[in-house]
mmCIF file of C-alpha atoms in Angstrom:
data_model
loop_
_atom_site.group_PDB
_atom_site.id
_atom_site.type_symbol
_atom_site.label_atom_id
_atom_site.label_comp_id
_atom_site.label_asym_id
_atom_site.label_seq_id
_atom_site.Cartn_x
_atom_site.Cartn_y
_atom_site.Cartn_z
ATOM 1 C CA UNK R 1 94.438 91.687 82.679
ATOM 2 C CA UNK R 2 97.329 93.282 85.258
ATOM 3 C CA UNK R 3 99.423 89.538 85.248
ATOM 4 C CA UNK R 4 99.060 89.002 81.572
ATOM 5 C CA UNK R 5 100.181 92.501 80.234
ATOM 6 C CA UNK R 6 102.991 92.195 82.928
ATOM 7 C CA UNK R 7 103.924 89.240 81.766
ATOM 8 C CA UNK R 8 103.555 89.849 77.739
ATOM 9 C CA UNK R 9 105.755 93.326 79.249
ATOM 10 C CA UNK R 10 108.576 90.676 80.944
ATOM 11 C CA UNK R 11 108.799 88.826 77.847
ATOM 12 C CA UNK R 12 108.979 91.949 75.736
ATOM 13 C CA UNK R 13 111.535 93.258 77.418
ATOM 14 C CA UNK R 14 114.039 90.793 78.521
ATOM 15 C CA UNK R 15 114.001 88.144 75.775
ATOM 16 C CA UNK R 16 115.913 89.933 73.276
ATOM 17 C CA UNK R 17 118.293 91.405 76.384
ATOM 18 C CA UNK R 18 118.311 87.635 77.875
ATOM 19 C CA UNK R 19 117.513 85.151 76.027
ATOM 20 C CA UNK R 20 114.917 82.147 75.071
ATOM 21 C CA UNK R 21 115.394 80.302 78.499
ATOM 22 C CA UNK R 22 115.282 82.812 80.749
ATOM 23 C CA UNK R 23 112.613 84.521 78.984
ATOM 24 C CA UNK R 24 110.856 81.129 78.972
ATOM 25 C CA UNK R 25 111.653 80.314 82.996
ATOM 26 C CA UNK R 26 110.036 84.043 82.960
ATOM 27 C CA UNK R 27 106.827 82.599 81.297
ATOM 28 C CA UNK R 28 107.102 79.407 83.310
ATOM 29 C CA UNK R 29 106.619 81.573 86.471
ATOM 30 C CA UNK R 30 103.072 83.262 85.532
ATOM 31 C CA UNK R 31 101.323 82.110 88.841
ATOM 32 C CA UNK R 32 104.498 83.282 90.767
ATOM 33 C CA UNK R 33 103.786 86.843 89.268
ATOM 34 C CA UNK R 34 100.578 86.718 89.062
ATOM 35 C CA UNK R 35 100.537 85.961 93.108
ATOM 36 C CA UNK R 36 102.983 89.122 93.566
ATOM 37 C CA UNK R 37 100.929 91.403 91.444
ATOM 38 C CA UNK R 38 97.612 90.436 93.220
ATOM 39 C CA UNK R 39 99.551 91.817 96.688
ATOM 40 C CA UNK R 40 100.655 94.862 95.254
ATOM 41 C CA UNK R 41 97.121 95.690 93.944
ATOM 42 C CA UNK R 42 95.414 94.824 97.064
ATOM 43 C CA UNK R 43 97.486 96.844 99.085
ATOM 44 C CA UNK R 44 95.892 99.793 99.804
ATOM 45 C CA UNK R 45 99.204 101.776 100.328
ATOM 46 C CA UNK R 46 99.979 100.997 96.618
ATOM 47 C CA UNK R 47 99.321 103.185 93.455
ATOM 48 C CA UNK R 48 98.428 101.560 90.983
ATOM 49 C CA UNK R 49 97.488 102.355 87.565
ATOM 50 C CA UNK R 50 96.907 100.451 84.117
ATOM 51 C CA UNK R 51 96.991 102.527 80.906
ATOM 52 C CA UNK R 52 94.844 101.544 77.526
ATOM 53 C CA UNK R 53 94.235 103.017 74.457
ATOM 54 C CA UNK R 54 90.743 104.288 73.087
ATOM 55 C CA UNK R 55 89.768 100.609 72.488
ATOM 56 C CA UNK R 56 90.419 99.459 75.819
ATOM 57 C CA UNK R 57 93.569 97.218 75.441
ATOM 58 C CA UNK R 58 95.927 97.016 77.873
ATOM 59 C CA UNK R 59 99.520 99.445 76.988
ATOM 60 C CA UNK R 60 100.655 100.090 80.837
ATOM 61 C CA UNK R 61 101.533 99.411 83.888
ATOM 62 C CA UNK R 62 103.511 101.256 86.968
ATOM 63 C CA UNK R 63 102.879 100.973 90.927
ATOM 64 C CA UNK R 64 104.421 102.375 93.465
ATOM 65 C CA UNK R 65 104.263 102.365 97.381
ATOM 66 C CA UNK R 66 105.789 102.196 100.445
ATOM 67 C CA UNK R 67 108.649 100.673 100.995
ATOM 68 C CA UNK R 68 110.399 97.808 101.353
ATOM 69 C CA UNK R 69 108.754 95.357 99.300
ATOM 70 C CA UNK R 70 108.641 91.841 101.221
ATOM 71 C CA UNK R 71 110.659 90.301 98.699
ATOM 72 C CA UNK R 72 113.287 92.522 100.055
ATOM 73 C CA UNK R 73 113.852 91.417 103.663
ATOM 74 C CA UNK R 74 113.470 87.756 102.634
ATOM 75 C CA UNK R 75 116.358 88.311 100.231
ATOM 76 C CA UNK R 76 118.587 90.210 102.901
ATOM 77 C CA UNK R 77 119.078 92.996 100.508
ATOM 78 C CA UNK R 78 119.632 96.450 102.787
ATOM 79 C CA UNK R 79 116.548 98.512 103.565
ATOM 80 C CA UNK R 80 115.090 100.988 101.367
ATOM 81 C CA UNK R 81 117.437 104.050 100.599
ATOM 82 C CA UNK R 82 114.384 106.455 100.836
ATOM 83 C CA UNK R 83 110.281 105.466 102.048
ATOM 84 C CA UNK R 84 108.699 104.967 98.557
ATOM 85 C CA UNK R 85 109.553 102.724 95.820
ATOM 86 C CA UNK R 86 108.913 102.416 92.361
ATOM 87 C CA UNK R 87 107.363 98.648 91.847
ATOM 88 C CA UNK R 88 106.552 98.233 88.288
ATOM 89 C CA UNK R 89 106.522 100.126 85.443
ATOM 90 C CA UNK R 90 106.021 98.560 82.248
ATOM 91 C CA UNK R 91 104.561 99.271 78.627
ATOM 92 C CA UNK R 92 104.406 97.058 75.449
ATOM 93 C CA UNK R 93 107.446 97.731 73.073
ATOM 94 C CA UNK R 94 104.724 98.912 70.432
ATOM 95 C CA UNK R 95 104.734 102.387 72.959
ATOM 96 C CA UNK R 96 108.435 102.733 73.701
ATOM 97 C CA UNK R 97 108.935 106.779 72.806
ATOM 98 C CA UNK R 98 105.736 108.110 73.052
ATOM 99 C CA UNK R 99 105.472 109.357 76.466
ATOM 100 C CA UNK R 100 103.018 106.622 77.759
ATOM 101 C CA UNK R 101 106.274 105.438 80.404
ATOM 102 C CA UNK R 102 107.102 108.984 81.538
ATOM 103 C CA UNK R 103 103.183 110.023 82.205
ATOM 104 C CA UNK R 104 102.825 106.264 84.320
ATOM 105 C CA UNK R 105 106.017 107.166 86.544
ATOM 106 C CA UNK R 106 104.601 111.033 86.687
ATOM 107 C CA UNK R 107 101.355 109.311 87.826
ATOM 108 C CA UNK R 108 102.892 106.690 90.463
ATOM 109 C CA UNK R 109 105.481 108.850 92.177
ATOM 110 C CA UNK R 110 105.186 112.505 90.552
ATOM 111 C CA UNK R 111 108.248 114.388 91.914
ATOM 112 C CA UNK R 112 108.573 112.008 95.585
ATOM 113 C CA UNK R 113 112.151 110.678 96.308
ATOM 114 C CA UNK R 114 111.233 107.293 95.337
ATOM 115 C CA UNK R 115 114.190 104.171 94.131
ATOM 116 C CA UNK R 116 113.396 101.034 92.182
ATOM 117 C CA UNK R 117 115.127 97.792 90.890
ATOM 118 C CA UNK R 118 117.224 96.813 87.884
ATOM 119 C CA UNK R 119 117.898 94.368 86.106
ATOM 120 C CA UNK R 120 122.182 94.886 85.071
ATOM 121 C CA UNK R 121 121.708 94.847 81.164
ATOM 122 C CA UNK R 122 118.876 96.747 80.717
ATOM 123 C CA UNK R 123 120.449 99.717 79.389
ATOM 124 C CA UNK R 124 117.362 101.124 77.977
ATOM 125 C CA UNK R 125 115.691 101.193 81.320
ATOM 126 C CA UNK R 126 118.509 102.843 83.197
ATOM 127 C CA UNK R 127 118.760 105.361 80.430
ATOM 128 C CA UNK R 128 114.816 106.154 80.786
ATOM 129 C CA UNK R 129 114.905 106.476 84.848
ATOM 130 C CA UNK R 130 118.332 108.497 84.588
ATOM 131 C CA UNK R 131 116.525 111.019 81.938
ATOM 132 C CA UNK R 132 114.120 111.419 84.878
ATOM 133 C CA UNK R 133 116.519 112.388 88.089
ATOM 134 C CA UNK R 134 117.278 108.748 88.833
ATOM 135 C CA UNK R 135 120.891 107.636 89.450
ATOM 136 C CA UNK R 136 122.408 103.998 90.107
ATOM 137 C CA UNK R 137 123.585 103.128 93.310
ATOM 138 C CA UNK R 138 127.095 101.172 93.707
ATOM 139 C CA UNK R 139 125.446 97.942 94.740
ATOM 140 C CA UNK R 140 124.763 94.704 92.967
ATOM 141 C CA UNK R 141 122.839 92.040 94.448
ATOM 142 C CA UNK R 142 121.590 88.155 92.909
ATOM 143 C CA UNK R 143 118.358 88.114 92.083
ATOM 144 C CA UNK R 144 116.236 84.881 92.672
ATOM 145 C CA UNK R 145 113.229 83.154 91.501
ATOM 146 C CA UNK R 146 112.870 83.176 87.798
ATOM 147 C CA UNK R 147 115.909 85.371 87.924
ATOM 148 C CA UNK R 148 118.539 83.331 89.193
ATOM 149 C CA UNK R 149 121.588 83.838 87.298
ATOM 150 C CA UNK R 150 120.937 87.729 86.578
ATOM 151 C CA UNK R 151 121.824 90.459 89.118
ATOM 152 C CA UNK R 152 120.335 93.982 89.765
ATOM 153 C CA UNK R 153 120.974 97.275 91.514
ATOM 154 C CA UNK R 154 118.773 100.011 92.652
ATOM 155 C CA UNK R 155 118.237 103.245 91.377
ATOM 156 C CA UNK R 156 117.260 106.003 93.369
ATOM 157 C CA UNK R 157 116.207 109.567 92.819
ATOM 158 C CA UNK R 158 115.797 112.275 95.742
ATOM 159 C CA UNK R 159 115.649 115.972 96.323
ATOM 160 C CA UNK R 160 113.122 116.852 93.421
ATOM 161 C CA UNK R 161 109.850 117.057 95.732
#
């Protein structure tokens, strides 16, 4: 259930910022996703949480951890600005405005110094992490895998704990 909403989240958010083809190269890596989803939830340092709606279907996702991800020293990237990172958080378009994002990243990381990953172009995100103490670091890096072509920059918040 975790892979596919992530995935049906992925496609929901960066076709209409990205494109068909990228959103299809997106789709095209499912088991690649899937396999980095299934280390984040077995990690036992790593919050995760999955939020649904009276029926049971899925809305949500956000986890959070320690830091660095693996991904991160693989890609050379610098080490982690502060000890915990933001992994995922996602939610269908459907919920965009109701709350449902801000009450996963309250349940992940609460007030912790924490940073995370963007995408460049995904204004909508930034704007939702900066409304909650978040700020963008001067840094842009390539991003690989299905997002080759794209960059991304972190965002970090501190001093609210």
């Amino acid at each position: 259930m975790w892979s596919a909403l992530h995935l049906r989240c992925l496609d929901e958010t960066y076709r209409p910022l990205f494109g068909d083809a990228f959103a299809e190269r997106q789709q095209g890596a499912a088991d690649r996703t899937a396999g980095y989803d299934r280390e984040l939830l077995a990690d036992p340092r790593v919050r995760t949480l999955l939020a649904v709606d009276d029926s049971g279907a899925a809305l949500g996702l956000v986890c959070a951890g320690p830091a660095p991800a693996a991904w991160e020293s693989r890609a050379g990237v610098p080490g982690p600005v502060v000890p915990r990172q933001l992994f995922q958080l996602y939610t269908l378009a459907a919920s965009h405005g109701s709350g449902l994002g801000a009450a996963l990243l309250d349940a992940a990381v609460g007030a912790a110094d924490a940073y995370l990953w963007i995408m460049h172009g995904n204004d909508r995100a930034e704007q939702f992490y900066v409304k909650h103490g978040f700020r963008a670091l001067d840094e842009s890096f390539p991003a690989g895998g299905p997002w080759t072509g794209r960059r991304m920059h972190r965002m970090v918040r501190t001093g609210r704990a």
